[in-house]
XYZ file of C-alpha atoms in Angstrom:
774
model
C 67.947 -6.031 -11.964
C 66.467 -5.515 -15.452
C 68.470 -6.526 -18.481
C 67.086 -5.318 -21.811
C 68.297 -3.093 -24.609
C 69.047 0.313 -23.053
C 66.540 2.999 -23.934
C 67.754 6.532 -24.390
C 65.342 9.221 -23.098
C 64.384 10.268 -26.632
C 63.686 6.714 -27.682
C 61.657 6.160 -24.536
C 59.564 9.267 -25.239
C 58.975 8.040 -28.795
C 57.975 4.653 -27.469
C 55.491 6.233 -25.073
C 53.880 8.172 -27.911
C 53.799 5.099 -30.135
C 52.323 2.989 -27.350
C 49.616 5.562 -26.718
C 48.680 5.688 -30.396
C 48.648 1.918 -30.793
C 46.686 1.409 -27.602
C 44.228 4.064 -28.729
C 43.765 2.281 -32.046
C 43.287 -1.098 -30.387
C 40.804 0.326 -27.952
C 38.894 2.120 -30.688
C 38.580 -1.163 -32.552
C 36.967 -2.715 -29.500
C 33.460 -1.270 -29.210
C 31.858 -1.258 -25.806
C 29.434 -4.133 -25.245
C 25.821 -3.372 -25.996
C 23.405 -2.895 -23.124
C 22.473 -6.245 -21.662
C 19.346 -6.655 -19.512
C 19.400 -9.109 -16.637
C 17.422 -11.808 -18.414
C 19.750 -11.645 -21.432
C 22.833 -12.082 -19.249
C 21.248 -15.010 -17.431
C 20.320 -16.511 -20.804
C 23.997 -16.265 -21.809
C 24.888 -18.251 -18.712
C 22.227 -20.823 -19.477
C 23.550 -21.196 -23.032
C 26.730 -22.785 -21.681
C 26.466 -26.585 -22.070
C 25.902 -28.474 -18.844
C 29.125 -29.242 -16.961
C 29.980 -32.798 -15.843
C 27.570 -32.849 -12.912
C 26.979 -35.822 -10.637
C 23.404 -34.718 -9.933
C 21.092 -31.992 -11.255
C 21.871 -28.458 -10.084
C 19.881 -25.227 -10.070
C 20.877 -21.575 -9.920
C 18.258 -19.099 -8.701
C 18.812 -15.431 -9.622
C 17.220 -12.320 -8.165
C 16.728 -9.005 -9.970
C 20.218 -7.856 -8.996
C 21.768 -11.000 -10.491
C 22.597 -12.463 -7.090
C 22.866 -16.255 -7.548
C 21.770 -18.948 -5.117
C 23.052 -22.432 -5.985
C 21.190 -25.609 -5.083
C 23.324 -28.682 -5.754
C 23.043 -32.387 -4.950
C 26.751 -32.772 -4.113
C 29.424 -30.466 -2.730
C 31.563 -31.059 -5.808
C 28.711 -29.945 -8.042
C 28.236 -26.873 -5.838
C 31.881 -25.841 -6.254
C 31.720 -26.474 -9.992
C 28.656 -24.239 -10.297
C 30.337 -21.497 -8.258
C 33.284 -21.601 -10.657
C 30.973 -21.130 -13.613
C 29.156 -18.278 -11.864
C 32.378 -16.469 -10.935
C 33.593 -16.742 -14.518
C 30.269 -15.482 -15.856
C 30.137 -12.490 -13.531
C 33.803 -11.554 -13.099
C 36.089 -13.311 -15.584
C 37.726 -10.067 -16.731
C 38.662 -8.883 -13.239
C 39.770 -12.401 -12.252
C 42.191 -12.528 -15.176
C 43.555 -9.068 -14.406
C 43.971 -9.891 -10.701
C 45.850 -13.059 -11.565
C 48.258 -11.157 -13.785
C 48.874 -8.549 -11.084
C 49.590 -11.293 -8.554
C 52.006 -13.068 -10.870
C 53.829 -9.951 -12.084
C 52.421 -10.058 -15.600
C 51.094 -6.497 -15.833
C 53.297 -5.631 -18.810
C 51.463 -8.216 -20.890
C 48.485 -5.869 -20.630
C 50.071 -2.404 -20.490
C 53.415 -2.697 -22.241
C 56.991 -1.768 -21.284
C 56.155 1.133 -18.973
C 55.287 -1.329 -16.187
C 58.360 -3.545 -16.571
C 59.955 -2.452 -13.287
C 56.692 -3.077 -11.437
C 56.524 -6.611 -12.814
C 60.149 -7.138 -11.821
C 59.340 -6.083 -8.249
C 56.296 -8.348 -8.112
C 58.313 -11.304 -9.460
C 60.932 -10.662 -6.766
C 58.286 -10.473 -4.034
C 56.833 -13.727 -5.322
C 53.498 -13.749 -3.519
C 52.769 -17.187 -5.001
C 56.045 -18.907 -4.059
C 54.254 -21.283 -1.697
C 51.385 -22.191 -4.081
C 52.590 -25.693 -4.958
C 53.175 -26.531 -1.295
C 49.793 -25.088 -0.300
C 48.013 -27.293 -2.827
C 50.071 -30.367 -1.942
C 49.185 -30.058 1.754
C 45.462 -29.459 1.268
C 43.110 -32.058 2.739
C 41.504 -34.202 0.063
C 38.061 -32.625 0.515
C 39.404 -29.074 0.191
C 41.470 -29.924 -2.861
C 38.476 -31.607 -4.482
C 36.435 -28.462 -3.799
C 39.109 -26.215 -5.344
C 39.550 -28.543 -8.319
C 35.818 -28.558 -8.973
C 35.696 -24.763 -8.751
C 38.579 -24.442 -11.241
C 36.898 -26.988 -13.512
C 33.777 -24.815 -13.442
C 35.759 -21.712 -14.410
C 37.394 -23.553 -17.304
C 34.177 -25.198 -18.446
C 32.603 -21.770 -18.735
C 35.677 -20.308 -20.472
C 35.843 -23.141 -22.993
C 32.287 -22.475 -24.186
C 32.336 -18.675 -24.019
C 31.563 -17.131 -27.386
C 33.033 -13.686 -26.667
C 35.697 -12.745 -24.156
C 34.936 -9.937 -21.692
C 35.707 -6.472 -23.013
C 38.657 -5.978 -20.631
C 40.405 -9.088 -21.910
C 40.090 -7.945 -25.511
C 41.170 -4.361 -24.828
C 44.151 -5.472 -22.744
C 45.127 -8.150 -25.251
C 44.885 -11.014 -22.766
C 45.255 -14.528 -24.072
C 42.526 -16.932 -23.057
C 44.486 -19.445 -21.011
C 43.136 -22.132 -18.670
C 42.528 -21.169 -15.063
C 44.702 -23.155 -12.660
C 44.564 -24.114 -9.008
C 47.642 -21.933 -8.566
C 45.786 -18.931 -9.966
C 43.189 -19.003 -7.205
C 45.965 -19.432 -4.644
C 47.727 -16.432 -6.220
C 44.657 -14.241 -5.760
C 44.393 -15.346 -2.133
C 48.084 -14.609 -1.547
C 47.713 -11.207 -3.229
C 44.882 -10.401 -0.824
C 47.137 -11.545 2.006
C 49.968 -9.142 1.205
C 51.426 -7.614 4.367
C 49.957 -4.109 4.615
C 53.147 -2.984 6.365
C 55.269 -3.387 3.209
C 54.223 -0.212 1.463
C 54.355 1.719 4.740
C 57.945 0.622 5.297
C 58.995 1.378 1.727
C 57.364 4.827 1.921
C 59.485 5.575 5.005
C 62.791 4.722 3.323
C 63.490 8.309 2.155
C 62.814 9.596 5.676
C 65.208 7.131 7.286
C 68.162 8.795 5.581
C 67.413 12.146 7.236
C 68.931 13.575 10.394
C 65.498 13.882 12.019
C 64.688 10.197 11.450
C 64.861 9.290 15.182
C 62.227 11.949 15.959
C 60.010 10.742 13.096
C 60.264 7.130 14.220
C 59.567 8.070 17.852
C 56.473 9.980 16.810
C 55.136 7.008 14.858
C 55.822 4.836 17.898
C 53.952 7.259 20.154
C 50.825 7.225 17.982
C 50.757 3.434 18.302
C 51.317 3.439 22.060
C 48.285 5.672 22.619
C 45.752 3.378 20.932
C 43.091 1.370 22.766
C 42.390 -2.340 22.272
C 39.179 -4.051 21.215
C 39.306 -6.249 24.318
C 41.487 -7.131 27.290
C 43.140 -10.552 27.537
C 40.303 -12.738 28.865
C 40.413 -15.720 31.155
C 39.937 -18.132 28.256
C 43.143 -17.111 26.476
C 44.696 -20.298 25.139
C 48.266 -18.906 25.561
C 49.227 -15.887 25.535
C 61.742 7.609 -3.557
C 64.005 7.012 -6.525
C 60.926 5.992 -8.475
C 58.011 7.582 -6.565
C 55.582 7.474 -9.496
C 56.183 3.793 -10.128
C 55.902 3.056 -6.407
C 52.606 4.943 -6.352
C 51.439 2.967 -9.379
C 52.417 -0.267 -7.641
C 50.371 0.799 -4.612
C 47.416 1.583 -6.891
C 47.706 -1.829 -8.534
C 47.609 -3.561 -5.151
C 44.970 -1.332 -3.505
C 41.848 -3.146 -4.795
C 43.141 -6.470 -3.457
C 44.673 -5.626 -0.069
C 42.091 -5.742 2.670
C 43.810 -3.185 4.873
C 40.702 -1.768 6.537
C 37.189 -2.688 7.649
C 34.611 -2.444 10.407
C 33.035 -5.491 12.013
C 30.837 -5.567 15.113
C 28.173 -7.660 16.802
C 25.559 -7.180 19.510
C 24.424 -10.006 21.751
C 20.832 -11.186 22.019
C 20.123 -9.244 25.219
C 21.136 -6.061 23.362
C 19.059 -6.882 20.286
C 15.450 -5.856 19.707
C 14.634 -9.326 18.332
C 16.415 -11.188 21.136
C 19.120 -12.773 18.980
C 22.567 -11.501 17.989
C 23.097 -9.162 15.041
C 26.370 -8.852 13.130
C 27.529 -6.111 10.762
C 30.509 -6.004 8.388
C 31.777 -3.413 5.940
C 35.130 -4.193 4.322
C 37.237 -1.218 3.258
C 39.025 -1.492 -0.061
C 39.623 0.638 -3.114
C 36.438 1.921 -4.756
C 36.730 -0.104 -7.944
C 34.213 -1.377 -10.473
C 33.799 -4.290 -10.756
C 33.779 -4.715 -6.994
C 36.192 -7.235 -5.508
C 33.272 -9.062 -3.902
C 30.227 -10.797 -5.278
C 27.157 -11.846 -3.313
C 26.099 -15.493 -3.467
C 24.159 -18.207 -1.672
C 24.601 -21.967 -1.614
C 22.768 -25.099 -0.486
C 24.426 -28.501 -0.871
C 24.795 -31.534 1.403
C 27.776 -30.006 3.203
C 27.093 -26.279 2.926
C 24.220 -23.916 3.537
C 25.558 -20.383 3.406
C 25.084 -16.852 2.072
C 27.727 -14.177 1.950
C 30.379 -12.287 0.053
C 32.900 -14.185 -2.063
C 36.122 -12.741 -3.507
C 36.012 -13.204 -7.284
C 38.369 -16.034 -8.202
C 38.258 -17.780 -4.816
C 35.730 -20.487 -3.807
C 35.195 -19.214 -0.240
C 32.735 -17.063 1.670
C 34.908 -14.415 3.314
C 32.033 -13.077 5.421
C 28.391 -14.014 5.753
C 26.385 -16.619 7.641
C 25.230 -20.220 7.695
C 22.312 -21.711 9.604
C 24.138 -21.495 12.950
C 26.880 -18.884 12.692
C 27.565 -15.459 11.188
C 31.037 -14.002 10.798
C 33.005 -11.063 9.509
C 36.381 -9.544 10.116
C 38.936 -6.806 9.781
C 42.589 -6.880 8.810
C 44.578 -7.472 11.999
C 47.641 -5.690 10.601
C 49.719 -8.578 11.841
C 53.492 -8.267 11.699
C 53.820 -11.014 9.113
C 57.224 -10.020 7.759
C 60.775 -9.092 8.612
C 62.901 -6.873 6.427
C 66.233 -8.584 7.114
C 69.428 -6.601 6.574
C 71.926 -8.951 4.958
C 75.662 -9.042 5.358
C 77.668 -8.702 2.151
C 78.912 -12.242 2.715
C 75.381 -13.689 2.740
C 75.080 -16.631 0.370
C 72.478 -16.026 -2.325
C 71.275 -17.676 -5.483
C 69.802 -15.943 -8.497
C 66.514 -16.410 -10.322
C 65.654 -14.999 -13.714
C 62.228 -14.113 -15.061
C 61.080 -13.436 -18.595
C 58.650 -10.515 -18.666
C 56.448 -10.477 -21.722
C 55.531 -6.948 -22.773
C 52.698 -5.811 -24.960
C 53.815 -4.122 -28.190
C 57.481 -4.574 -27.283
C 60.155 -7.221 -26.963
C 60.460 -9.391 -23.876
C 62.637 -8.307 -20.980
C 64.470 -10.334 -18.399
C 64.551 -9.495 -14.725
C 66.723 -11.125 -12.133
C 66.766 -11.054 -8.370
C 68.584 -12.895 -5.656
C 67.246 -15.357 -3.114
C 68.684 -15.669 0.375
C 68.005 -18.038 3.223
C 65.560 -15.400 4.518
C 63.674 -14.895 1.286
C 63.968 -12.769 -1.843
C 66.449 -9.883 -1.751
C 63.858 -7.194 -2.420
C 66.400 -4.390 -2.396
C 67.290 -5.678 -5.884
C 63.949 -4.314 -7.116
C 64.700 -0.806 -8.347
C 61.138 0.436 -7.956
C 61.343 -0.071 -4.171
C 64.182 2.477 -3.874
C 66.232 1.023 -1.037
C 69.363 2.994 -0.097
C 72.343 2.331 -2.327
C 74.400 -0.566 -1.063
C 71.714 -1.780 1.334
C 70.870 -5.469 0.968
C 67.502 -6.379 2.442
C 65.625 -9.669 2.203
C 61.918 -10.164 2.742
C 61.022 -12.868 5.236
C 57.257 -13.256 4.922
C 55.005 -15.779 6.598
C 53.094 -15.932 3.296
C 56.069 -17.651 1.708
C 55.285 -20.623 3.953
C 52.399 -22.953 3.056
C 49.152 -22.322 4.907
C 45.578 -23.207 4.041
C 43.128 -20.324 4.226
C 40.734 -22.037 1.791
C 40.258 -25.023 4.104
C 39.925 -22.654 7.052
C 37.121 -20.667 5.430
C 35.377 -23.804 4.191
C 35.427 -24.972 7.804
C 33.974 -21.658 8.945
C 31.205 -21.948 6.344
C 30.245 -25.348 7.824
C 30.733 -24.414 11.500
C 27.905 -25.225 13.879
C 28.939 -22.479 16.289
C 31.885 -20.433 17.451
C 33.858 -23.419 18.829
C 33.790 -25.088 15.413
C 34.941 -21.814 13.890
C 37.801 -21.584 16.385
C 39.020 -25.028 15.338
C 38.609 -24.265 11.640
C 40.834 -21.166 11.595
C 43.941 -22.993 12.888
C 45.402 -23.081 9.371
C 44.604 -19.417 8.630
C 47.828 -17.416 8.312
C 47.388 -14.381 6.021
C 46.082 -11.788 5.993
C 45.763 -11.817 9.771
C 42.127 -11.359 10.714
C 40.105 -10.055 13.625
C 37.155 -12.416 13.191
C 33.950 -11.139 14.781
C 31.251 -13.792 15.165
C 27.713 -14.362 16.384
C 25.899 -17.678 16.604
C 22.343 -18.866 17.092
C 23.204 -20.120 20.582
C 23.504 -16.451 21.510
C 27.289 -16.158 21.602
C 29.229 -13.186 20.217
C 32.960 -12.713 20.260
C 36.315 -11.968 18.700
C 38.846 -14.525 17.420
C 42.339 -13.806 16.088
C 43.447 -15.731 13.007
C 47.094 -15.282 12.038
C 50.541 -16.829 12.155
C 52.963 -14.463 13.895
C 56.632 -14.893 14.816
C 57.240 -14.345 18.517
C 58.745 -10.890 18.862
C 59.090 -8.899 22.057
C 55.960 -6.785 22.775
C 57.722 -3.445 22.246
C 57.765 -1.100 19.286
C 60.457 -2.094 16.743
C 63.703 -0.137 16.880
C 64.071 0.219 13.116
C 62.566 -0.654 9.735
C 64.721 -3.761 9.415
C 66.276 -6.365 11.657
C 69.486 -8.356 11.725
C 69.483 -12.015 10.689
C 70.050 -12.976 14.339
C 67.030 -10.972 15.516
C 64.859 -12.520 12.817
C 66.021 -16.049 13.605
C 65.160 -15.652 17.284
C 61.632 -14.482 16.468
C 60.938 -17.121 13.837
C 61.912 -20.023 16.074
C 58.422 -19.814 17.557
C 55.379 -19.079 15.358
C 52.168 -18.265 17.207
C 49.068 -19.671 15.535
C 45.388 -19.010 16.318
C 45.204 -21.618 19.116
C 47.820 -19.613 21.064
C 46.339 -16.168 20.468
C 43.917 -14.386 22.815
C 40.203 -14.411 22.132
C 37.014 -13.105 23.706
C 33.573 -14.681 23.987
C 30.452 -12.989 25.383
C 31.723 -9.683 26.798
C 29.621 -8.397 29.666
C 28.628 -5.318 27.675
C 27.021 -7.511 25.031
C 28.914 -5.790 22.193
C 32.204 -6.460 20.413
C 33.840 -4.445 17.627
C 36.980 -4.245 15.519
C 38.132 -1.509 13.144
C 41.787 -2.413 12.413
C 42.776 -1.053 15.815
C 45.066 -3.047 18.085
C 42.952 -6.070 19.015
C 44.547 -6.827 22.389
C 47.713 -6.064 24.331
C 49.341 -9.501 24.443
C 51.812 -9.812 27.285
C 54.336 -12.000 25.476
C 53.929 -11.175 21.781
C 53.950 -8.181 19.426
C 50.965 -8.673 17.156
C 51.866 -5.742 14.932
C 53.116 -2.175 14.996
C 51.047 -0.207 12.485
C 47.435 -0.296 13.648
C 44.675 2.081 12.597
C 43.747 4.925 14.942
C 40.928 4.428 17.415
C 38.432 6.761 15.749
C 36.164 4.181 14.191
C 36.219 1.592 16.959
C 35.594 4.243 19.639
C 32.683 5.672 17.712
C 31.191 2.204 17.228
C 31.454 1.461 20.947
C 30.144 4.903 21.910
C 27.142 4.545 19.650
C 26.402 1.000 20.813
C 26.597 2.102 24.459
C 24.095 4.896 23.892
C 21.173 2.539 23.313
C 20.144 -0.561 25.221
C 18.604 -2.508 22.326
C 19.396 -2.450 18.645
C 17.300 -3.463 15.665
C 18.708 -4.466 12.292
C 17.553 -1.078 10.934
C 19.519 0.677 13.671
C 22.616 -1.356 12.832
C 22.338 -0.419 9.162
C 22.186 3.254 10.103
C 25.234 2.866 12.334
C 27.244 1.574 9.375
C 26.654 4.955 7.736
C 27.767 7.093 10.691
C 29.947 10.028 9.581
C 30.875 11.651 12.904
C 34.552 12.212 13.717
C 35.483 12.844 17.344
C 39.150 13.312 16.463
C 38.399 16.130 14.040
C 36.060 17.775 16.542
C 38.989 17.620 18.956
C 41.136 19.425 16.365
C 38.376 21.995 15.879
C 38.117 22.603 19.638
C 41.887 22.951 20.019
C 41.922 25.357 17.072
C 39.369 27.528 18.841
C 41.211 27.387 22.177
C 44.567 28.290 20.633
C 43.094 30.981 18.397
C 41.436 32.717 21.341
C 44.925 33.591 22.593
C 46.167 34.927 19.244
C 45.790 38.280 17.520
C 43.875 37.207 14.411
C 42.327 39.484 11.829
C 38.540 40.022 11.729
C 38.377 38.081 8.462
C 40.180 35.123 10.013
C 37.808 35.342 13.014
C 34.804 35.068 10.704
C 36.199 31.877 9.216
C 36.890 30.551 12.704
C 33.305 31.315 13.782
C 31.957 29.334 10.818
C 34.178 26.352 11.660
C 33.016 26.560 15.271
C 29.445 25.880 14.117
C 30.404 22.492 12.665
C 28.888 19.539 14.566
C 31.553 16.957 13.656
C 29.527 15.148 10.988
C 30.863 14.872 7.448
C 27.418 14.909 5.839
C 27.463 15.490 2.106
C 25.144 18.502 2.589
C 27.237 20.115 5.348
C 28.662 23.565 4.575
C 30.573 23.714 7.853
C 32.221 20.315 7.261
C 33.378 21.713 3.928
C 34.845 24.810 5.602
C 36.601 22.741 8.264
C 38.180 20.592 5.553
C 39.244 23.696 3.597
C 40.979 25.009 6.715
C 42.656 21.656 7.467
C 43.889 21.281 3.883
C 45.267 24.844 4.043
C 46.826 24.581 7.514
C 48.473 21.142 7.256
C 50.964 21.978 4.452
C 51.966 25.079 6.426
C 52.420 23.036 9.575
C 54.391 20.286 7.825
C 56.463 21.661 5.011
C 57.848 19.831 1.990
C 58.111 16.085 2.185
C 57.019 16.201 5.838
C 53.581 17.119 4.497
C 53.672 14.081 2.200
C 54.626 11.922 5.179
C 52.128 13.116 7.782
C 49.186 14.040 5.535
C 48.947 10.399 4.447
C 49.264 9.090 7.990
C 45.984 7.731 9.326
C 46.731 9.411 12.673
C 46.828 12.878 11.059
C 44.114 14.556 13.197
C 45.844 13.395 16.372
C 49.176 14.718 15.105
C 47.679 18.088 14.147
C 45.929 18.336 17.501
C 49.164 17.592 19.323
C 51.102 20.197 17.349
C 48.417 22.823 17.865
C 48.721 22.315 21.615
C 52.491 22.101 21.818
C 53.940 24.510 19.288
C 54.684 28.070 20.451
C 52.032 30.707 19.826
C 54.503 32.837 17.898
C 55.041 29.956 15.476
C 51.330 29.189 15.094
C 50.167 32.807 14.670
C 51.159 33.253 10.983
C 50.132 29.705 10.083
C 46.638 30.065 11.528
C 46.177 33.565 10.125
C 47.114 32.376 6.634
C 44.996 29.204 6.738
C 41.949 30.979 8.148
C 42.313 33.706 5.528
C 42.255 31.017 2.860
C 39.158 29.523 4.488
C 37.462 32.920 4.595
C 37.733 33.114 0.830
C 35.254 30.206 0.676
C 32.669 31.565 3.139
C 30.382 32.832 0.403
C 30.931 30.269 -2.328
C 27.851 28.264 -1.317
C 29.608 24.925 -1.389
C 28.913 21.923 0.818
C 31.093 18.902 1.586
C 29.596 16.750 -1.163
C 30.408 19.375 -3.776
C 34.119 18.589 -3.502
C 34.144 15.120 -1.885
C 32.976 12.856 -4.702
C 32.897 9.224 -5.640
C 33.544 8.236 -9.236
C 31.294 5.599 -10.724
C 33.684 4.245 -13.299
C 35.225 1.044 -14.519
C 38.845 0.549 -13.501
C 39.765 1.115 -17.172
C 38.597 4.678 -16.558
C 41.987 5.343 -14.941
C 43.726 5.144 -18.321
C 44.674 8.684 -19.404
C 42.607 10.062 -22.303
C 41.302 6.673 -23.379
C 39.494 6.042 -20.123
C 36.756 8.602 -20.664
C 34.247 6.159 -22.076
C 34.568 3.973 -18.984
C 33.571 6.845 -16.678
C 29.850 7.036 -16.116
C 29.220 9.705 -13.475
C 30.285 10.832 -10.023
C 28.253 11.341 -6.886
C 28.560 13.419 -3.718
C 29.595 11.171 -0.864
C 29.557 11.708 2.912
C 32.208 10.459 5.316
C 35.928 10.960 5.811
C 39.074 8.962 6.368
C 38.363 8.435 10.068
C 34.568 7.954 10.102
C 32.711 4.640 10.415
C 31.480 5.184 6.879
C 35.002 5.504 5.567
C 35.489 7.427 2.324
C 39.164 8.386 2.237
C 40.321 11.060 -0.185
C 43.225 13.419 -0.674
C 43.772 16.380 1.626
C 42.844 19.128 -0.808
C 40.305 21.939 -0.965
C 39.704 21.155 -4.623
C 37.149 18.722 -5.971
C 38.527 15.229 -5.435
C 37.480 11.605 -5.550
C 37.316 9.285 -2.560
C 39.482 6.313 -3.443
C 39.208 3.947 -0.488
C 36.524 2.974 1.972
C 33.325 1.087 2.692
C 32.734 -0.459 -0.739
C 30.392 -3.173 0.551
C 28.203 -3.863 3.589
C 26.582 -6.824 5.292
C 24.090 -7.225 8.172
C 22.651 -10.507 9.468
C 20.014 -10.801 12.200
C 20.262 -14.292 13.689
C 16.654 -14.192 14.868
C 15.617 -14.889 11.259
C 17.525 -17.180 8.885
C 16.295 -15.071 5.974
C 17.323 -11.697 7.473
C 20.618 -11.285 5.628
C 21.372 -8.031 3.872
C 24.175 -7.103 1.489
C 25.158 -4.246 -0.788
C 28.041 -3.491 -3.144
C 29.389 -0.263 -4.517
C 28.857 -1.184 -8.150
C 26.941 -4.330 -8.986
C 27.129 -8.080 -9.305
C 27.949 -8.262 -13.000
C 31.390 -7.314 -14.257
C 30.188 -7.289 -17.869
C 30.357 -3.659 -19.016
C 26.944 -2.151 -19.822
C 25.110 -4.997 -18.154
C 21.964 -3.920 -16.320
C 23.601 -5.217 -13.143
C 27.057 -3.676 -13.496
C 26.379 -0.499 -11.475
C 22.740 -0.900 -10.467
C 23.564 -1.135 -6.743
C 25.229 2.287 -6.613
C 21.957 4.197 -5.923
C 21.084 1.681 -3.185
C 24.560 1.984 -1.678
C 24.235 5.759 -1.775
C 20.836 5.700 -0.030
C 21.962 3.209 2.619
C 19.740 0.415 1.304
C 20.486 -3.304 1.121
C 19.559 -6.422 -0.845
C 17.997 -9.209 1.174
C 19.437 -12.668 0.520
C 17.374 -15.406 2.213
C 18.680 -18.863 3.120
C 15.547 -21.002 3.237
C 15.055 -22.612 -0.157
C 11.326 -21.963 -0.092
C 11.975 -18.222 0.325
C 14.760 -18.289 -2.256
C 12.440 -19.914 -4.777
C 9.731 -17.345 -4.017
C 11.923 -14.245 -4.371
C 14.636 -15.233 -6.864
C 12.508 -15.207 -9.982
C 14.844 -16.477 -12.685
C 16.023 -20.069 -12.616
C 18.740 -21.879 -14.531
C 18.486 -25.655 -14.187
C 21.291 -27.988 -15.245
C 20.630 -31.671 -15.621
C 23.215 -34.416 -15.838
C 24.719 -34.499 -19.367
C 21.946 -32.297 -20.711
C 21.474 -28.713 -21.804
C 20.219 -26.351 -19.085
C 16.776 -24.864 -19.051
C 15.726 -21.339 -18.068
C 12.515 -20.467 -16.286
C 11.079 -17.167 -15.100
C 8.581 -16.906 -12.301
């Protein structure tokens, strides 16, 4: 509950106006940074005094400001990575930390107080102290060195990043707990928001039918693999809730594609792996590309800003990637009124306003999240969150172990401590092995669909008596087909355990497998093209059912003309496709007629939407469908001559995240581009279901391909750029490459790194660094 001076509606409106004016003034007083070429930004990094190194260290930079660190000790390597992360992404790191810790109001003022209160109640960082205390000495030393590097850079920085000045952020030391907080934020259970969004539906008379339909969509999904022989063991505040979801979206890795082909399916004779994480399209990107060579590590890959790990990439022997497993990491536990609870109070500092206090209760099962008003639980309902992320686990040590792994067996041992977010790890190694490992901690629940959104304390206690960890989860090595893929679909049907209950539909994983089966051998160029596939079998199925059903109806000639145009569509959401545009216009017209009111809000945002529409087209009576199809096809016919193609309305905004601020965000918006793809295509570019011009907000915002036949054949790309410094030459320079399907090669051999990474920053022990350009 929030306790602060009550605000009458008129006072609140006045406050909003005042806040807007003050924020506008503050922003106006903060000019945008001047354009900064690559060499100038690298010179700024080199101007930082040398950190307390044990041995000399060198950073090689390519033209896209991708760094490759060469260090004489592992501690020095981590220290240099901390400095690099701070140089490239300090602003976004500081914002992410404040989101994780429920300190958003320090940046945006009192309008986000309830969101901070909810985040404080959730307490994603409750286990941070225990996580750090249980870390092995080597891992803790690595994290401490990384944090020391961040703080060394911060302490000598002459000007704070623009975001920190605009959002009035104090320059405070980075802590070990802050990196843990970012990791925990990225590990948030993706089921939470889905459950909360269903709360208004649960109060309705038709709730059993809604819940059964959700259950049916999950029962009809395929798995990435069958259990193999080597299994070790078997609405009150909708706008604020939407804002909370938007705050979390850039950090929650809810989607991705990852796949590998074995050597006998590869043109070069060695495995190839491909990864494209799906997150919110945000600039700066969550990831940054980096390489490293030290006594203990030799690795290239993508690192989350603020964390000293390589989430996906390769070393000399192993390449890896992954997708969110959608593990069932939480219980929403319905508490009895007699449940013993304690209370905790938080002080929420608010920009341009007085502090507020929020309070929430703690139970034996976790925080009583129904106390958070923004989550809109039914009145009188007491629900606690029991989350595996509130227990200490060590994902940093796990990923450091993966980075050093000499093959898949070493990786399998390393991920034992990996709990959240549950991952489908796809791997390939230089010994020729490819496979799929599951990394998660999951309470043992019966392998049936849950009966409700929450459970009783007794049901939760039974499940949590036995926690399955990676050594007890199924895995697959070297499938006979020579290919393995994951796309957030159900990984495997475990006989004795429910892994989760809200998996993605099969569209992407089926298309990956279908494409891989169509050709015997694949080159790295072929794999790159596959990552940009925009065909949707599920929407073609809807199109075909539409035609079949319409043939039996008495439609007008105008509606028939629209239907004939849709029939010419080939199933690809190419940006230049006129027929893809017309199909989408029809779908966005038909769906709100098919599902009226809040049912449209429910099903239109469901990832299984095309399957639901297809089912309803086949099962609903013709008399019911006749007026709906006539009306939607008439609306489509109005667009037959407008000359538009899919990319005219399906766009991607190239803008800084500050561009989302109303009115004031205009100067942070650079341009928008036509973008191919759809919510269910391999190249995922999810947008709203509307016939109007709209922006894709979620999808394939980075890509990676490694060919294990060549240690230097590693390719990466970001939507955006490496440098988070606004107006840097490398802040959005990768967007055209991303749009064209091109990649940046990041070699591993030092000789090749030195040849192709032309700018060099050398740090000597207790001496000022030097800069050289080749």
